[in-house]
PDB file of C-alpha atoms (C1' of nucleotides) in Angstrom:
ATOM      1  CA  MET E 261      71.684 109.465 108.139  1.00 52.00           C
ATOM      2  CA  GLY E 262      73.147 108.366 104.926  1.00 42.00           C
ATOM      3  CA  LYS E 263      76.829 108.492 105.250  1.00 48.00           C
ATOM      4  CA  LYS E 264      79.793 107.304 103.372  1.00 51.00           C
ATOM      5  CA  PRO E 265      81.607 104.178 104.503  1.00 50.00           C
ATOM      6  CA  GLN E 266      84.581 106.241 105.604  1.00 53.00           C
ATOM      7  CA  ASN E 267      86.885 108.984 104.564  1.00 60.00           C
ATOM      8  CA  ARG E 268      89.698 106.869 103.276  1.00 65.00           C
ATOM      9  CA  ASP E 269      92.033 109.600 102.101  1.00 65.00           C
ATOM     10  CA  ASN E 270      92.732 111.133 105.474  1.00 78.00           C
ATOM     11  CA  ASP E 271      91.658 108.253 107.654  1.00 84.00           C
ATOM     12  CA  ALA E 272      94.011 105.761 106.125  1.00 82.00           C
ATOM     13  CA  ILE E 273      96.945 108.029 106.804  1.00 85.00           C
ATOM     14  CA  SER E 274      95.926 108.526 110.412  1.00 89.00           C
ATOM     15  CA  ARG E 275      95.558 104.810 111.016  1.00 94.00           C
ATOM     16  CA  ILE E 276      98.772 103.811 109.360  1.00 95.00           C
ATOM     17  CA  CYS E 277     100.675 106.529 111.162  1.00 95.00           C
ATOM     18  CA  ARG E 278      99.243 105.337 114.426  1.00 95.00           C
ATOM     19  CA  VAL E 279     100.252 101.741 113.790  1.00 96.00           C
ATOM     20  CA  LEU E 280     103.702 102.787 112.686  1.00 96.00           C
ATOM     21  CA  ALA E 281     104.134 104.829 115.843  1.00 96.00           C
ATOM     22  CA  GLU E 282     103.390 101.707 117.871  1.00 96.00           C
ATOM     23  CA  VAL E 283     106.330  99.821 116.437  1.00 97.00           C
ATOM     24  CA  PRO E 284     108.949  99.600 119.194  1.00 97.00           C
ATOM     25  CA  PRO E 285     112.681 100.194 118.618  1.00 97.00           C
ATOM     26  CA  GLY E 286     114.716  97.220 117.537  1.00 97.00           C
ATOM     27  CA  ARG E 287     111.726  95.810 115.706  1.00 97.00           C
ATOM     28  CA  VAL E 288     110.499  96.146 112.127  1.00 97.00           C
ATOM     29  CA  ILE E 289     107.253  95.750 110.245  1.00 97.00           C
ATOM     30  CA  THR E 290     106.496  94.899 106.658  1.00 97.00           C
ATOM     31  CA  TYR E 291     104.485  97.125 104.351  1.00 97.00           C
ATOM     32  CA  GLY E 292     101.852  94.440 104.023  1.00 97.00           C
ATOM     33  CA  ASP E 293     101.434  93.976 107.749  1.00 97.00           C
ATOM     34  CA  LEU E 294     101.411  97.696 108.334  1.00 97.00           C
ATOM     35  CA  ALA E 295      98.614  98.224 105.841  1.00 96.00           C
ATOM     36  CA  GLU E 296      96.720  95.198 107.044  1.00 96.00           C
ATOM     37  CA  MET E 297      97.001  96.283 110.645  1.00 96.00           C
ATOM     38  CA  ALA E 298      95.730  99.697 109.667  1.00 96.00           C
ATOM     39  CA  GLY E 299      92.682  98.052 108.142  1.00 94.00           C
ATOM     40  CA  PHE E 300      93.786  97.781 104.515  1.00 95.00           C
ATOM     41  CA  PRO E 301      94.650  94.174 103.764  1.00 95.00           C
ATOM     42  CA  ARG E 302      96.732  93.657 100.637  1.00 96.00           C
ATOM     43  CA  ALA E 303      97.322  97.389 100.347  1.00 96.00           C
ATOM     44  CA  ALA E 304     101.035  97.140 101.016  1.00 97.00           C
ATOM     45  CA  ARG E 305     101.641  99.746  98.356  1.00 96.00           C
ATOM     46  CA  LEU E 306      99.499 102.165 100.248  1.00 96.00           C
ATOM     47  CA  ALA E 307     101.958 102.142 103.120  1.00 96.00           C
ATOM     48  CA  GLY E 308     104.793 102.778 100.716  1.00 95.00           C
ATOM     49  CA  GLN E 309     103.072 105.690  99.049  1.00 94.00           C
ATOM     50  CA  LEU E 310     102.297 107.159 102.395  1.00 94.00           C
ATOM     51  CA  LEU E 311     105.845 106.896 103.678  1.00 95.00           C
ATOM     52  CA  ARG E 312     107.113 108.421 100.474  1.00 93.00           C
ATOM     53  CA  ARG E 313     105.044 111.525 101.083  1.00 91.00           C
ATOM     54  CA  LEU E 314     105.936 111.552 104.744  1.00 87.00           C
ATOM     55  CA  PRO E 315     108.262 114.418 105.707  1.00 84.00           C
ATOM     56  CA  GLU E 316     111.473 113.828 107.633  1.00 80.00           C
ATOM     57  CA  GLU E 317     110.157 115.855 110.525  1.00 82.00           C
ATOM     58  CA  SER E 318     107.465 113.296 110.929  1.00 87.00           C
ATOM     59  CA  SER E 319     108.953 111.803 114.115  1.00 90.00           C
ATOM     60  CA  LEU E 320     107.544 108.509 112.928  1.00 94.00           C
ATOM     61  CA  PRO E 321     109.806 105.436 112.853  1.00 96.00           C
ATOM     62  CA  TRP E 322     109.564 105.169 109.073  1.00 96.00           C
ATOM     63  CA  HIS E 323     112.928 103.425 109.083  1.00 96.00           C
ATOM     64  CA  ARG E 324     111.339 100.435 110.810  1.00 97.00           C
ATOM     65  CA  VAL E 325     109.369  99.568 107.707  1.00 97.00           C
ATOM     66  CA  VAL E 326     110.890  96.957 105.422  1.00 97.00           C
ATOM     67  CA  ASN E 327     109.569  94.749 102.651  1.00 97.00           C
ATOM     68  CA  ALA E 328     108.380  91.170 103.059  1.00 97.00           C
ATOM     69  CA  SER E 329     111.803  89.876 102.043  1.00 97.00           C
ATOM     70  CA  GLY E 330     113.415  91.446 105.070  1.00 97.00           C
ATOM     71  CA  ARG E 331     115.168  93.881 102.773  1.00 97.00           C
ATOM     72  CA  ILE E 332     115.076  97.641 102.573  1.00 97.00           C
ATOM     73  CA  SER E 333     113.052  99.062  99.733  1.00 96.00           C
ATOM     74  CA  LEU E 334     113.507 102.744  99.040  1.00 94.00           C
ATOM     75  CA  PRO E 335     116.354 103.536  96.638  1.00 92.00           C
ATOM     76  CA  GLU E 336     119.526 105.243  97.765  1.00 91.00           C
ATOM     77  CA  PRO E 337     120.426 107.260  99.593  1.00 89.00           C
ATOM     78  CA  GLY E 338     117.426 106.543 101.766  1.00 92.00           C
ATOM     79  CA  ALA E 339     118.312 102.884 102.024  1.00 95.00           C
ATOM     80  CA  GLY E 340     121.703 103.559 103.570  1.00 94.00           C
ATOM     81  CA  GLN E 341     120.191 105.943 106.054  1.00 94.00           C
ATOM     82  CA  GLN E 342     117.435 103.541 107.006  1.00 95.00           C
ATOM     83  CA  ARG E 343     119.886 100.703 107.484  1.00 96.00           C
ATOM     84  CA  GLU E 344     122.068 102.886 109.649  1.00 96.00           C
ATOM     85  CA  ARG E 345     119.145 103.815 111.876  1.00 96.00           C
ATOM     86  CA  LEU E 346     118.082 100.213 112.251  1.00 97.00           C
ATOM     87  CA  GLU E 347     121.600  99.060 113.057  1.00 97.00           C
ATOM     88  CA  ARG E 348     121.758 101.722 115.718  1.00 97.00           C
ATOM     89  CA  GLU E 349     118.688 100.141 117.290  1.00 97.00           C
ATOM     90  CA  GLY E 350     120.417  96.782 117.409  1.00 97.00           C
ATOM     91  CA  VAL E 351     119.124  95.301 114.167  1.00 97.00           C
ATOM     92  CA  VAL E 352     121.732  93.198 112.423  1.00 97.00           C
ATOM     93  CA  PHE E 353     121.827  92.954 108.653  1.00 96.00           C
ATOM     94  CA  ILE E 354     123.085  89.749 107.144  1.00 95.00           C
ATOM     95  CA  GLY E 355     123.850  89.820 103.460  1.00 94.00           C
ATOM     96  CA  GLY E 356     121.963  93.100 103.163  1.00 94.00           C
ATOM     97  CA  ARG E 357     118.890  91.691 104.789  1.00 95.00           C
ATOM     98  CA  LEU E 358     117.554  91.192 108.299  1.00 96.00           C
ATOM     99  CA  ASP E 359     115.874  88.225 109.924  1.00 96.00           C
ATOM    100  CA  LEU E 360     112.166  88.892 109.828  1.00 96.00           C
ATOM    101  CA  GLY E 361     111.523  85.901 112.069  1.00 95.00           C
ATOM    102  CA  GLN E 362     113.433  87.702 114.760  1.00 96.00           C
ATOM    103  CA  TYR E 363     112.714  91.376 114.223  1.00 96.00           C
ATOM    104  CA  ARG E 364     109.237  91.302 112.740  1.00 96.00           C
ATOM    105  CA  TRP E 365     106.939  93.083 115.171  1.00 96.00           C
ATOM    106  CA  GLN E 366     103.671  91.371 115.844  1.00 90.00           C
ATOM    107  CA  PRO E 367     101.177  92.417 118.515  1.00 84.00           C
TER     108      PRO E 367
ATOM    109  C1'  DG O 757      85.289 110.343  86.396  1.00 77.01           C
ATOM    110  C1'  DA O 758      89.190 107.867  84.126  1.00 77.01           C
ATOM    111  C1'  DA O 759      94.022 106.916  83.709  1.00 77.01           C
ATOM    112  C1'  DG O 760      98.581 106.712  85.764  1.00 77.01           C
ATOM    113  C1'  DT O 761     101.621 105.645  89.519  1.00 77.01           C
ATOM    114  C1'  DG O 762     104.169 103.209  93.305  1.00 77.01           C
ATOM    115  C1'  DA O 763     109.301 102.878  99.708  1.00 77.01           C
ATOM    116  C1'  DC O 764     104.474  95.990  97.648  1.00 77.01           C
ATOM    117  C1'  DT O 765     103.542  90.817  97.568  1.00 77.01           C
ATOM    118  C1'  DC O 766     103.065  86.309  95.640  1.00 77.01           C
ATOM    119  C1'  DC O 767     103.805  82.824  92.210  1.00 77.01           C
ATOM    120  C1'  DT O 768     106.530  80.685  88.604  1.00 77.01           C
ATOM    121  C1'  DC O 769     110.827  79.850  85.911  1.00 77.01           C
TER     122       DC O 769
ATOM    123  C1'  DC D 476     118.905  81.804  95.725  1.00 77.01           C
ATOM    124  C1'  DG D 477     117.952  85.161  91.968  1.00 77.01           C
ATOM    125  C1'  DA D 478     115.182  87.279  88.244  1.00 77.01           C
ATOM    126  C1'  DG D 479     110.741  88.167  85.946  1.00 77.01           C
ATOM    127  C1'  DG D 480     105.801  88.772  85.512  1.00 77.01           C
ATOM    128  C1'  DA D 481     101.083  89.326  87.058  1.00 77.01           C
ATOM    129  C1'  DG D 482      97.928  90.862  90.641  1.00 77.01           C
ATOM    130  C1'  DC D 483      96.160  94.277  94.147  1.00 77.01           C
ATOM    131  C1'  DC D 484      94.935  98.407  96.577  1.00 77.01           C
ATOM    132  C1'  DA D 485      94.488 103.204  97.318  1.00 77.01           C
ATOM    133  C1'  DC D 486      96.269 107.773  96.202  1.00 77.01           C
ATOM    134  C1'  DT D 487      97.428 111.429  92.672  1.00 77.01           C
ATOM    135  C1'  DT D 488      96.830 114.003  88.571  1.00 77.01           C
TER     136       DT D 488
END
DNA sequence: GAAGTGACTCCTC
DNA sequence: CGAGGAGCCACTT
Protein backbone atom coordinates (compact mmCIF):
# COMPACT_ATOMS: atom_id res chain seq x y z
CA MET A 1 0.00 0.00 0.00
CA GLY A 2 1.91 2.94 -1.17
CA LYS A 3 0.42 5.95 0.38
CA LYS A 4 1.28 9.53 0.81
CA PRO A 5 2.72 10.75 4.09
CA GLN A 6 -0.48 12.62 4.85
CA ASN A 7 -3.02 14.95 3.41
CA ARG A 8 -1.62 18.16 4.73
CA ASP A 9 -4.10 20.58 3.20
CA ASN A 10 -7.15 19.39 5.06
CA ASP A 11 -5.44 17.57 7.89
CA ALA A 12 -3.47 20.54 9.07
CA ILE A 13 -6.63 22.58 9.39
CA SER A 14 -8.37 19.86 11.36
CA ARG A 15 -5.48 19.50 13.77
CA ILE A 16 -4.96 23.17 14.34
CA CYS A 17 -8.67 23.73 14.84
CA ARG A 18 -8.73 20.94 17.36
CA VAL A 19 -5.82 22.38 19.32
CA LEU A 20 -7.31 25.83 19.22
CA ALA A 21 -10.60 24.49 20.53
CA GLU A 22 -8.73 23.05 23.51
CA VAL A 23 -7.50 26.43 24.64
CA PRO A 24 -9.47 27.33 27.77
CA PRO A 25 -10.94 30.80 28.43
CA GLY A 26 -8.67 33.30 30.09
CA ARG A 27 -5.67 31.73 28.42
CA VAL A 28 -3.87 32.44 25.15
CA ILE A 29 -1.59 30.60 22.77
CA THR A 30 1.02 31.80 20.35
CA TYR A 31 0.94 31.06 16.64
CA GLY A 32 4.17 29.14 16.92
CA ASP A 33 2.96 26.95 19.76
CA LEU A 34 -0.35 26.38 18.06
CA ALA A 35 1.31 25.17 14.88
CA GLU A 36 3.86 23.14 16.76
CA MET A 37 1.21 21.51 18.89
CA ALA A 38 -0.72 20.67 15.75
CA GLY A 39 2.36 18.91 14.42
CA PHE A 40 3.90 21.70 12.34
CA PRO A 41 6.92 23.06 14.16
CA ARG A 42 8.10 26.46 12.96
CA ALA A 43 4.97 26.86 10.85
CA ALA A 44 3.63 29.75 12.88
CA ARG A 45 2.52 31.42 9.69
CA LEU A 46 0.37 28.46 8.89
CA ALA A 47 -1.76 29.15 11.93
CA GLY A 48 -2.11 32.76 10.89
CA GLN A 49 -3.15 31.90 7.36
CA LEU A 50 -5.65 29.46 8.68
CA LEU A 51 -7.22 31.90 11.11
CA ARG A 52 -7.40 34.50 8.38
CA ARG A 53 -9.54 32.19 6.28
CA LEU A 54 -11.56 31.13 9.28
CA PRO A 55 -15.14 32.46 9.24
CA GLU A 56 -16.62 34.31 12.20
CA GLU A 57 -19.19 31.59 12.66
CA SER A 58 -16.38 29.24 13.39
CA SER A 59 -17.13 29.04 17.13
CA LEU A 60 -13.40 28.64 17.60
CA PRO A 61 -11.60 30.84 20.15
CA TRP A 62 -9.55 32.54 17.44
CA HIS A 63 -9.24 35.56 19.71
CA ARG A 64 -7.06 33.53 22.07
CA VAL A 65 -4.25 33.44 19.55
CA VAL A 66 -1.56 36.07 19.94
CA ASN A 67 1.98 36.46 18.66
CA ALA A 68 5.13 35.48 20.54
CA SER A 69 5.52 39.03 21.83
CA GLY A 70 2.29 38.80 23.76
CA ARG A 71 0.77 41.30 21.36
CA ILE A 72 -2.19 41.06 19.05
CA SER A 73 -1.36 40.64 15.40
CA LEU A 74 -4.21 41.12 12.97
CA PRO A 75 -4.70 44.73 11.84
CA GLU A 76 -7.68 46.79 12.90
CA PRO A 77 -10.48 46.51 13.43
CA GLY A 78 -9.90 42.88 14.29
CA ALA A 79 -7.32 43.77 16.89
CA GLY A 80 -9.72 45.88 18.92
CA GLN A 81 -12.32 43.17 18.81
CA GLN A 82 -9.88 40.48 19.83
CA ARG A 83 -8.59 42.55 22.72
CA GLU A 84 -12.11 43.21 23.89
CA ARG A 85 -12.93 39.51 23.88
CA LEU A 86 -9.80 38.65 25.80
CA GLU A 87 -10.40 41.36 28.38
CA ARG A 88 -13.87 39.99 28.87
CA GLU A 89 -12.28 36.66 29.76
CA GLY A 90 -10.16 38.32 32.40
CA VAL A 91 -7.00 38.93 30.39
CA VAL A 92 -5.34 42.19 31.29
CA PHE A 93 -3.42 44.17 28.71
CA ILE A 94 -0.51 46.23 29.90
CA GLY A 95 0.89 48.73 27.45
CA GLY A 96 -1.04 47.03 24.66
CA ARG A 97 0.39 43.66 25.49
CA LEU A 98 -0.38 40.78 27.83
CA ASP A 99 1.86 38.72 30.07
CA LEU A 100 2.59 35.52 28.22
CA GLY A 101 4.22 34.05 31.31
CA GLN A 102 0.85 34.23 32.98
CA TYR A 103 -1.67 33.63 30.23
CA ARG A 104 0.24 31.37 27.87
CA TRP A 105 -1.59 28.05 27.77
CA GLN A 106 0.60 25.01 28.00
CA PRO A 107 -0.67 21.45 28.42
C1' DG B 1 4.84 22.55 -11.26
C1' DA B 2 6.62 27.22 -10.04
C1' DA B 3 5.98 31.67 -7.97
C1' DG B 4 3.67 34.59 -4.63
C1' DT B 5 1.79 35.42 -0.13
C1' DG B 6 1.18 35.89 4.98
C1' DA B 7 -3.23 37.15 11.80
C1' DC B 8 4.99 34.48 12.37
C1' DT B 9 9.58 34.07 14.90
C1' DC B 10 14.33 34.93 15.87
C1' DC B 11 18.54 37.52 15.62
C1' DT B 12 21.06 41.82 15.22
C1' DC B 13 21.56 46.93 15.35
C1' DC C 1 12.70 48.87 24.48
C1' DG C 2 12.01 49.70 19.46
C1' DA C 3 12.93 49.02 14.49
C1' DG C 4 14.75 46.27 10.63
C1' DG C 5 16.10 42.18 8.10
C1' DA C 6 16.50 37.30 7.13
C1' DG C 7 14.63 32.68 7.69
C1' DC C 8 10.79 29.17 7.64
C1' DC C 9 6.68 26.61 6.61
C1' DA C 10 2.55 25.53 4.26
C1' DC C 11 -1.27 27.31 1.53
C1' DT C 12 -3.02 29.82 -2.69
C1' DT C 13 -3.03 31.18 -7.38
